[in-house]
């Protein structure tokens, strides 16, 4: 019987999953990975691939408006049937918010689950689904230990001043501060970077660029500052999220257009970003292939915001020794990397155009005073590693 750690990332309408063989150290490649999409709709679909990347499941789930609990039940039944010689010995959950209480992965018990539920107001679009995933798997796998891995934890090393807003102290006391997100991705890059750069302990900026995007500055592989703050719409412009925004714009729209909280939330989270600016798509590949000026403008703004934040984070770190691109866009959009590097040459960055076009690991030119790298992230492995370490498996 083979033993494995299941990792879960539960969203509002999807569940991403992976199973990692329990090796020492744990295998960097999942035995099986996949996603269930369309939860809550009339068309819920599960896709899964094996370690070689071959599709081993492509099926619609039975029933109308499948719930998260039903989706997890279908996933485990499929897994039991297709991987009968495997035993799940632990589950690692991505949990978006750990509040002020959690800066390390934590074994989930009733008290911890209560705390996680209390953080729902801090991340109302994400935390409820994370908690629902935990409850569903506790019911389906009652004897299997579960571990919460927090997206905010990596950023708890930020100086106190970097976490503050210029708001009344009572607001800060209510937990309103810059928490930062995408922490599992940054943690993985921080862990992997010494393999690829002699400057890993120096002043490093990581650009996690995807449909959700952010950047973080590290020194000694610890976070000093990050672009995401209290919510997941701060900082960089993203696929459908606006990024940094003068709060006066929100007040203006609410006052002059009569928009309420729900309408503003929909606009800022779902209708803005690359999609809103271009009016075409939130997919960077589509926009780069388009000759429409609106598409070009969206790409220009996306890159401009990265360059602006790179300068800000380099200032926070006191300079720049290495720049790392990761995430779907960071790993695959050579044109975005090219634009960012060319506009940041004042920092000592020099790009090797051929290496960049090939998506090489090292894309800096020989005369670059900054290491420039492209490193695929692996948040799922990070969760499995934490579960294995915490449970001493």
CSV table of C-alpha atoms in Angstrom, one decimal:
chain,number,residue,atom,x,y,z
A,1,UNK,CA,0.0,0.0,0.0
A,2,UNK,CA,1.4,3.4,-1.1
A,3,UNK,CA,0.9,6.3,1.3
A,4,UNK,CA,0.3,9.9,0.1
A,5,UNK,CA,-0.6,13.4,1.2
A,6,UNK,CA,-3.6,15.0,-0.4
A,7,UNK,CA,-3.5,18.8,-0.9
A,8,UNK,CA,-6.6,20.9,-1.4
A,9,UNK,CA,-7.2,24.4,-2.6
A,10,UNK,CA,-11.0,25.1,-2.4
A,11,UNK,CA,-12.4,28.1,-4.2
A,12,UNK,CA,-15.9,29.5,-4.7
A,13,UNK,CA,-16.6,27.3,-7.7
A,14,UNK,CA,-13.6,25.0,-8.0
A,15,UNK,CA,-11.4,22.6,-6.1
A,16,UNK,CA,-7.8,22.0,-7.0
A,17,UNK,CA,-6.3,18.8,-5.7
A,18,UNK,CA,-3.0,16.9,-5.8
A,19,UNK,CA,-1.7,13.7,-4.2
A,20,UNK,CA,2.0,13.5,-3.3
A,21,UNK,CA,3.8,10.3,-2.5
A,22,UNK,CA,5.1,10.2,1.0
A,23,UNK,CA,8.8,10.0,0.4
A,24,UNK,CA,11.7,11.4,2.4
A,25,UNK,CA,12.0,14.1,1.3
A,26,UNK,CA,8.6,14.2,-0.2
A,27,UNK,CA,8.5,13.9,-4.0
A,28,UNK,CA,8.3,17.2,-5.9
A,29,UNK,CA,5.9,15.7,-8.4
A,30,UNK,CA,2.3,14.8,-7.6
A,31,UNK,CA,1.2,11.2,-8.2
A,32,UNK,CA,-2.1,12.7,-9.4
A,33,UNK,CA,-3.4,16.3,-9.7
A,34,UNK,CA,-6.5,17.9,-11.1
A,35,UNK,CA,-9.4,20.2,-10.6
A,36,UNK,CA,-13.1,20.2,-10.2
A,37,UNK,CA,-14.8,23.2,-11.9
A,38,UNK,CA,-18.3,24.5,-12.1
A,39,UNK,CA,-19.3,23.7,-8.5
A,40,UNK,CA,-22.8,25.1,-7.8
A,41,UNK,CA,-23.7,25.1,-11.5
A,42,UNK,CA,-25.5,22.5,-13.7
A,43,UNK,CA,-22.2,21.5,-15.3
A,44,UNK,CA,-19.6,20.3,-12.7
A,45,UNK,CA,-16.6,18.7,-14.3
A,46,UNK,CA,-13.5,16.8,-12.9
A,47,UNK,CA,-10.2,16.6,-14.7
A,48,UNK,CA,-7.2,14.7,-13.4
A,49,UNK,CA,-3.7,13.9,-14.7
A,50,UNK,CA,-1.1,11.4,-13.6
A,51,UNK,CA,2.6,12.2,-12.8
A,52,UNK,CA,3.5,12.0,-16.5
A,53,UNK,CA,0.8,14.6,-17.3
A,54,UNK,CA,-1.5,12.1,-19.0
A,55,UNK,CA,-5.2,12.7,-18.5
A,56,UNK,CA,-6.7,9.9,-16.4
A,57,UNK,CA,-10.1,11.5,-15.6
A,58,UNK,CA,-12.4,13.8,-17.6
A,59,UNK,CA,-15.9,13.4,-16.4
A,60,UNK,CA,-19.0,15.4,-15.5
A,61,UNK,CA,-20.3,14.9,-11.9
A,62,UNK,CA,-23.8,13.6,-11.5
A,63,UNK,CA,-26.5,15.9,-10.1
A,64,UNK,CA,-27.7,19.5,-10.4
A,65,UNK,CA,-25.8,22.3,-8.7
A,66,UNK,CA,-23.2,20.1,-7.1
A,67,UNK,CA,-22.1,21.4,-3.7
A,68,UNK,CA,-18.6,21.4,-2.4
A,69,UNK,CA,-19.4,18.5,-0.1
A,70,UNK,CA,-20.8,16.5,-3.0
A,71,UNK,CA,-17.7,17.4,-5.1
A,72,UNK,CA,-15.3,16.1,-2.4
A,73,UNK,CA,-17.4,13.0,-2.0
A,74,UNK,CA,-17.1,12.3,-5.8
A,75,UNK,CA,-13.4,13.0,-5.7
A,76,UNK,CA,-12.7,10.5,-3.0
A,77,UNK,CA,-14.9,7.9,-4.6
A,78,UNK,CA,-13.1,8.3,-7.9
A,79,UNK,CA,-9.7,8.2,-6.1
A,80,UNK,CA,-10.6,5.1,-4.1
A,81,UNK,CA,-11.7,3.3,-7.3
A,82,UNK,CA,-8.8,4.4,-9.5
A,83,UNK,CA,-6.0,4.3,-6.8
A,84,UNK,CA,-7.1,1.4,-4.7
A,85,UNK,CA,-3.5,0.7,-3.6
A,86,UNK,CA,-3.1,4.2,-2.2
A,87,UNK,CA,-3.8,5.4,1.3
A,88,UNK,CA,-4.3,9.1,2.2
A,89,UNK,CA,-2.5,9.7,5.4
A,90,UNK,CA,-2.8,13.5,5.7
A,91,UNK,CA,-4.5,16.4,4.0
A,92,UNK,CA,-3.0,19.9,3.5
A,93,UNK,CA,-5.4,22.7,3.0
A,94,UNK,CA,-4.6,26.1,1.5
A,95,UNK,CA,-6.3,28.6,3.8
A,96,UNK,CA,-6.2,32.2,2.5
A,97,UNK,CA,-6.3,34.0,5.9
A,98,UNK,CA,-4.5,33.2,9.1
A,99,UNK,CA,-5.2,36.5,10.8
A,100,UNK,CA,-2.8,37.6,13.5
A,101,UNK,CA,-3.0,34.2,15.2
A,102,UNK,CA,-1.3,31.9,12.6
A,103,UNK,CA,2.2,32.5,11.1
A,104,UNK,CA,3.0,28.8,10.7
A,105,UNK,CA,1.2,25.7,9.3
A,106,UNK,CA,-1.2,24.3,12.0
A,107,UNK,CA,-2.9,21.0,12.7
A,108,UNK,CA,-6.6,21.6,12.5
A,109,UNK,CA,-8.8,20.8,15.5
A,110,UNK,CA,-12.1,22.3,16.6
A,111,UNK,CA,-10.5,25.3,18.2
A,112,UNK,CA,-8.4,26.1,15.1
A,113,UNK,CA,-11.4,25.6,12.8
A,114,UNK,CA,-13.4,28.1,15.0
A,115,UNK,CA,-10.6,30.6,14.5
A,116,UNK,CA,-10.5,30.1,10.8
A,117,UNK,CA,-14.3,30.7,10.6
A,118,UNK,CA,-13.9,33.9,12.6
A,119,UNK,CA,-11.5,35.2,9.9
A,120,UNK,CA,-14.3,35.1,7.2
A,121,UNK,CA,-14.9,38.9,7.5
A,122,UNK,CA,-11.2,39.4,6.6
A,123,UNK,CA,-11.5,37.4,3.4
A,124,UNK,CA,-15.2,36.9,2.7
A,125,UNK,CA,-14.7,35.8,-0.9
A,126,UNK,CA,-12.2,33.0,-0.1
A,127,UNK,CA,-12.2,31.9,3.6
A,128,UNK,CA,-15.7,30.5,3.6
A,129,UNK,CA,-14.8,28.0,0.8
A,130,UNK,CA,-11.5,27.1,2.5
A,131,UNK,CA,-13.4,26.3,5.7
A,132,UNK,CA,-16.1,24.4,3.8
A,133,UNK,CA,-13.4,22.2,2.3
A,134,UNK,CA,-12.0,21.4,5.7
A,135,UNK,CA,-15.4,20.5,7.1
A,136,UNK,CA,-16.2,18.3,4.1
A,137,UNK,CA,-13.0,16.3,4.4
A,138,UNK,CA,-13.3,16.0,8.1
A,139,UNK,CA,-16.6,14.3,7.6
A,140,UNK,CA,-15.3,12.1,4.7
A,141,UNK,CA,-11.9,11.3,6.3
A,142,UNK,CA,-12.6,11.5,10.0
A,143,UNK,CA,-9.4,9.7,11.1
A,144,UNK,CA,-7.0,11.5,8.8
A,145,UNK,CA,-5.1,14.5,10.2
A,146,UNK,CA,-5.6,17.8,8.4
A,147,UNK,CA,-3.2,20.8,8.2
A,148,UNK,CA,-4.0,24.4,7.5
A,149,UNK,CA,-1.3,26.2,5.3
A,150,UNK,CA,-1.8,29.9,5.3
A,151,UNK,CA,-1.4,32.3,2.4
A,152,UNK,CA,-0.8,35.2,4.8
A,153,UNK,CA,1.8,33.4,7.0
A,154,UNK,CA,5.0,34.2,4.9
A,155,UNK,CA,4.3,37.9,5.2
A,156,UNK,CA,4.1,38.0,9.0
A,157,UNK,CA,7.9,38.7,9.0
A,158,UNK,CA,7.2,42.2,7.5
A,159,UNK,CA,8.2,45.1,9.8
A,160,UNK,CA,5.2,46.4,11.8
A,161,UNK,CA,5.4,49.7,9.9
A,162,UNK,CA,5.0,47.8,6.6
A,163,UNK,CA,1.8,46.3,7.8
A,164,UNK,CA,0.1,49.5,8.9
A,165,UNK,CA,-2.4,51.8,7.2
A,166,UNK,CA,-2.7,55.5,8.0
A,167,UNK,CA,-6.1,54.9,9.7
A,168,UNK,CA,-7.3,55.5,13.3
A,169,UNK,CA,-5.8,53.1,15.8
A,170,UNK,CA,-9.1,51.5,16.6
A,171,UNK,CA,-9.4,50.4,13.0
A,172,UNK,CA,-6.0,48.7,13.2
A,173,UNK,CA,-7.0,47.1,16.5
A,174,UNK,CA,-9.9,45.5,14.6
A,175,UNK,CA,-7.4,43.6,12.4
A,176,UNK,CA,-7.3,46.0,9.4
A,177,UNK,CA,-3.7,45.9,8.2
A,178,UNK,CA,-1.5,44.8,5.3
A,179,UNK,CA,-1.5,41.0,5.5
A,180,UNK,CA,-0.3,40.0,2.0
A,181,UNK,CA,-1.2,36.9,0.1
A,182,UNK,CA,0.3,34.3,-2.3
A,183,UNK,CA,2.5,33.3,0.7
A,184,UNK,CA,2.8,29.7,-0.2
A,185,UNK,CA,4.2,30.6,-3.6
A,186,UNK,CA,6.7,33.0,-2.1
A,187,UNK,CA,7.7,30.5,0.5
A,188,UNK,CA,8.4,27.9,-2.2
A,189,UNK,CA,10.5,30.4,-4.2
A,190,UNK,CA,12.4,31.4,-1.1
A,191,UNK,CA,13.1,27.7,-0.4
A,192,UNK,CA,14.2,26.9,-3.9
A,193,UNK,CA,16.2,30.0,-4.7
A,194,UNK,CA,19.5,29.0,-3.2
A,195,UNK,CA,19.7,26.1,-5.7
A,196,UNK,CA,19.7,28.7,-8.6
A,197,UNK,CA,21.3,31.9,-7.3
A,198,UNK,CA,24.2,32.8,-5.1
A,199,UNK,CA,22.3,35.9,-4.2
A,200,UNK,CA,19.4,34.1,-2.6
A,201,UNK,CA,20.1,35.6,0.8
A,202,UNK,CA,20.3,39.1,-0.6
A,203,UNK,CA,17.8,41.7,-1.7
A,204,UNK,CA,15.3,39.7,-3.8
A,205,UNK,CA,12.0,40.7,-5.4
A,206,UNK,CA,9.7,38.0,-6.6
A,207,UNK,CA,6.9,38.7,-9.1
A,208,UNK,CA,4.1,36.2,-8.8
A,209,UNK,CA,2.2,37.0,-12.0
A,210,UNK,CA,-1.0,35.3,-13.0
A,211,UNK,CA,-4.7,35.8,-13.0
A,212,UNK,CA,-4.0,36.9,-9.4
A,213,UNK,CA,-0.8,38.8,-9.2
A,214,UNK,CA,1.5,40.3,-6.6
A,215,UNK,CA,5.1,41.0,-5.8
A,216,UNK,CA,7.2,40.7,-2.6
A,217,UNK,CA,10.6,41.9,-1.4
A,218,UNK,CA,12.8,39.5,0.6
A,219,UNK,CA,16.1,39.9,2.4
A,220,UNK,CA,17.5,36.7,4.0
A,221,UNK,CA,14.6,35.0,2.3
A,222,UNK,CA,12.2,36.7,4.7
A,223,UNK,CA,9.5,39.1,3.6
A,224,UNK,CA,10.0,42.8,4.0
A,225,UNK,CA,7.1,44.1,2.0
A,226,UNK,CA,4.5,43.0,-0.5
A,227,UNK,CA,2.0,44.6,-2.9
A,228,UNK,CA,-1.1,42.9,-1.6
A,229,UNK,CA,-2.5,44.4,1.6
A,230,UNK,CA,-5.7,43.8,3.5
A,231,UNK,CA,-7.5,42.3,0.5
A,232,UNK,CA,-6.7,40.5,-2.7
A,233,UNK,CA,-7.4,43.5,-4.9
A,234,UNK,CA,-4.5,45.7,-3.9
A,235,UNK,CA,-1.2,46.3,-5.6
A,236,UNK,CA,-0.8,45.0,-9.2
A,237,UNK,CA,-3.6,45.0,-11.8
A,238,UNK,CA,-4.7,41.4,-12.3
A,239,UNK,CA,-6.9,39.4,-14.6
A,240,UNK,CA,-10.2,40.8,-13.3
A,241,UNK,CA,-9.1,42.8,-10.2
A,242,UNK,CA,-8.3,46.5,-10.3
A,243,UNK,CA,-5.2,46.5,-8.1
A,244,UNK,CA,-4.0,49.7,-6.4
A,245,UNK,CA,-6.9,52.2,-6.4
A,246,UNK,CA,-7.5,55.6,-4.8
A,247,UNK,CA,-10.3,55.0,-2.3
A,248,UNK,CA,-11.8,58.2,-3.4
A,249,UNK,CA,-12.8,56.5,-6.6
A,250,UNK,CA,-14.9,54.1,-4.7
A,251,UNK,CA,-16.5,56.9,-2.7
A,252,UNK,CA,-17.1,58.8,-5.9
A,253,UNK,CA,-18.8,55.9,-7.7
A,254,UNK,CA,-20.9,55.1,-4.7
A,255,UNK,CA,-22.0,58.7,-4.3
A,256,UNK,CA,-22.6,59.6,-8.0
A,257,UNK,CA,-23.8,56.2,-9.4
A,258,UNK,CA,-25.6,54.9,-6.4
A,259,UNK,CA,-23.5,51.7,-6.3
A,260,UNK,CA,-23.7,49.6,-3.2
A,261,UNK,CA,-21.2,47.2,-1.6
A,262,UNK,CA,-22.3,44.3,-3.8
A,263,UNK,CA,-22.0,46.3,-7.0
A,264,UNK,CA,-18.6,47.7,-6.1
A,265,UNK,CA,-17.4,44.3,-5.0
A,266,UNK,CA,-18.4,42.8,-8.4
A,267,UNK,CA,-16.7,45.7,-10.3
A,268,UNK,CA,-13.5,45.6,-8.4
A,269,UNK,CA,-13.0,41.9,-8.2
A,270,UNK,CA,-14.7,40.6,-11.4
A,271,UNK,CA,-15.0,43.3,-14.0
A,272,UNK,CA,-11.7,45.2,-13.7
A,273,UNK,CA,-8.1,44.4,-14.4
A,274,UNK,CA,-7.0,43.1,-17.8
A,275,UNK,CA,-10.6,42.3,-18.6
A,276,UNK,CA,-12.0,45.7,-17.7
A,277,UNK,CA,-9.3,47.8,-19.4
A,278,UNK,CA,-9.2,45.7,-22.6
A,279,UNK,CA,-12.9,44.9,-22.8
A,280,UNK,CA,-11.7,41.8,-24.5
A,281,UNK,CA,-10.3,39.2,-22.1
A,282,UNK,CA,-8.6,38.6,-18.8
A,283,UNK,CA,-6.2,36.1,-20.5
A,284,UNK,CA,-2.7,37.6,-21.2
A,285,UNK,CA,-2.2,35.2,-24.1
A,286,UNK,CA,-5.3,36.5,-25.8
A,287,UNK,CA,-4.3,40.1,-25.3
A,288,UNK,CA,-0.7,39.7,-26.5
A,289,UNK,CA,-2.0,38.1,-29.7
A,290,UNK,CA,-4.5,40.9,-30.3
A,291,UNK,CA,-3.8,43.9,-32.5
A,292,UNK,CA,-6.6,46.0,-30.9
A,293,UNK,CA,-5.3,49.1,-29.1
A,294,UNK,CA,-7.4,48.3,-26.0
A,295,UNK,CA,-5.6,45.0,-25.6
A,296,UNK,CA,-2.2,46.8,-26.0
A,297,UNK,CA,-3.3,49.4,-23.4
A,298,UNK,CA,-4.2,46.7,-20.9
A,299,UNK,CA,-0.8,45.0,-21.4
A,300,UNK,CA,1.0,48.3,-21.1
A,301,UNK,CA,-0.8,49.1,-17.8
A,302,UNK,CA,-0.1,45.6,-16.4
A,303,UNK,CA,3.6,46.0,-17.1
A,304,UNK,CA,3.7,49.6,-15.9
A,305,UNK,CA,2.3,48.6,-12.6
A,306,UNK,CA,4.9,45.9,-12.2
A,307,UNK,CA,7.7,48.3,-12.9
A,308,UNK,CA,6.3,50.9,-10.4
A,309,UNK,CA,6.0,48.2,-7.7
A,310,UNK,CA,9.5,46.8,-8.5
A,311,UNK,CA,11.0,50.3,-7.8
A,312,UNK,CA,9.0,50.6,-4.6
A,313,UNK,CA,10.0,47.1,-3.3
A,314,UNK,CA,13.7,47.6,-4.3
A,315,UNK,CA,13.6,50.8,-2.2
A,316,UNK,CA,12.1,48.9,0.8
A,317,UNK,CA,14.9,46.3,0.5
A,318,UNK,CA,17.6,48.8,0.1
A,319,UNK,CA,18.6,47.7,-3.4
A,320,UNK,CA,18.1,44.7,-5.7
A,321,UNK,CA,20.3,41.6,-6.1
A,322,UNK,CA,17.8,39.3,-7.8
A,323,UNK,CA,14.5,39.4,-9.6
A,324,UNK,CA,12.4,36.2,-9.9
A,325,UNK,CA,9.4,35.8,-12.2
A,326,UNK,CA,6.9,33.0,-11.3
A,327,UNK,CA,3.2,32.2,-11.7
A,328,UNK,CA,1.4,31.5,-15.0
A,329,UNK,CA,2.2,34.8,-16.7
A,330,UNK,CA,5.6,35.2,-15.0
A,331,UNK,CA,6.7,31.7,-16.2
A,332,UNK,CA,5.2,31.8,-19.7
A,333,UNK,CA,4.8,35.4,-21.0
A,334,UNK,CA,8.3,36.3,-22.3
A,335,UNK,CA,6.9,39.6,-23.7
A,336,UNK,CA,5.8,40.7,-20.2
A,337,UNK,CA,9.2,39.8,-18.8
A,338,UNK,CA,10.9,41.7,-21.6
A,339,UNK,CA,9.0,44.9,-21.1
A,340,UNK,CA,9.4,44.8,-17.3
A,341,UNK,CA,13.2,44.3,-17.6
A,342,UNK,CA,13.7,46.9,-20.3
A,343,UNK,CA,11.9,49.5,-18.2
A,344,UNK,CA,13.9,48.6,-15.1
A,345,UNK,CA,17.4,48.8,-16.5
A,346,UNK,CA,18.1,51.7,-14.1
A,347,UNK,CA,18.2,49.1,-11.4
A,348,UNK,CA,21.0,47.3,-13.1
A,349,UNK,CA,18.9,44.7,-14.9
A,350,UNK,CA,20.0,43.6,-18.3
A,351,UNK,CA,18.0,41.0,-20.2
A,352,UNK,CA,19.3,38.2,-22.4
A,353,UNK,CA,16.7,38.3,-25.1
A,354,UNK,CA,17.4,34.8,-26.5
A,355,UNK,CA,17.3,33.2,-23.0
A,356,UNK,CA,14.1,35.0,-22.2
A,357,UNK,CA,12.4,33.9,-25.4
A,358,UNK,CA,13.4,30.3,-24.6
A,359,UNK,CA,12.0,30.7,-21.0
A,360,UNK,CA,15.3,29.7,-19.6
A,361,UNK,CA,15.9,29.5,-15.8
A,362,UNK,CA,18.4,32.4,-16.0
A,363,UNK,CA,17.4,35.2,-18.4
A,364,UNK,CA,19.8,37.9,-17.3
A,365,UNK,CA,22.6,39.0,-19.6
A,366,UNK,CA,26.2,38.6,-18.7
A,367,UNK,CA,26.6,42.3,-17.8
A,368,UNK,CA,23.5,42.3,-15.6
A,369,UNK,CA,24.2,43.3,-12.0
A,370,UNK,CA,21.0,41.7,-11.0
A,371,UNK,CA,20.2,38.0,-11.3
A,372,UNK,CA,17.1,37.5,-13.3
A,373,UNK,CA,15.4,34.1,-13.1
A,374,UNK,CA,12.2,32.3,-14.1
A,375,UNK,CA,11.3,29.7,-11.5
A,376,UNK,CA,8.0,27.7,-11.6
A,377,UNK,CA,6.2,27.9,-8.3
A,378,UNK,CA,4.8,24.8,-6.6
A,379,UNK,CA,2.3,25.8,-3.9
A,380,UNK,CA,0.9,22.2,-3.8
A,381,UNK,CA,4.2,20.7,-2.9
A,382,UNK,CA,4.7,23.4,-0.2
A,383,UNK,CA,1.5,22.3,1.4
A,384,UNK,CA,2.4,18.6,1.3
A,385,UNK,CA,5.9,19.4,2.7
A,386,UNK,CA,4.3,21.3,5.6
A,387,UNK,CA,1.9,18.5,6.4
A,388,UNK,CA,4.7,15.9,6.3
A,389,UNK,CA,7.0,18.0,8.5
A,390,UNK,CA,4.3,19.0,11.0
A,391,UNK,CA,3.0,15.5,11.4
A,392,UNK,CA,6.4,13.9,11.4
A,393,UNK,CA,5.3,11.4,8.7
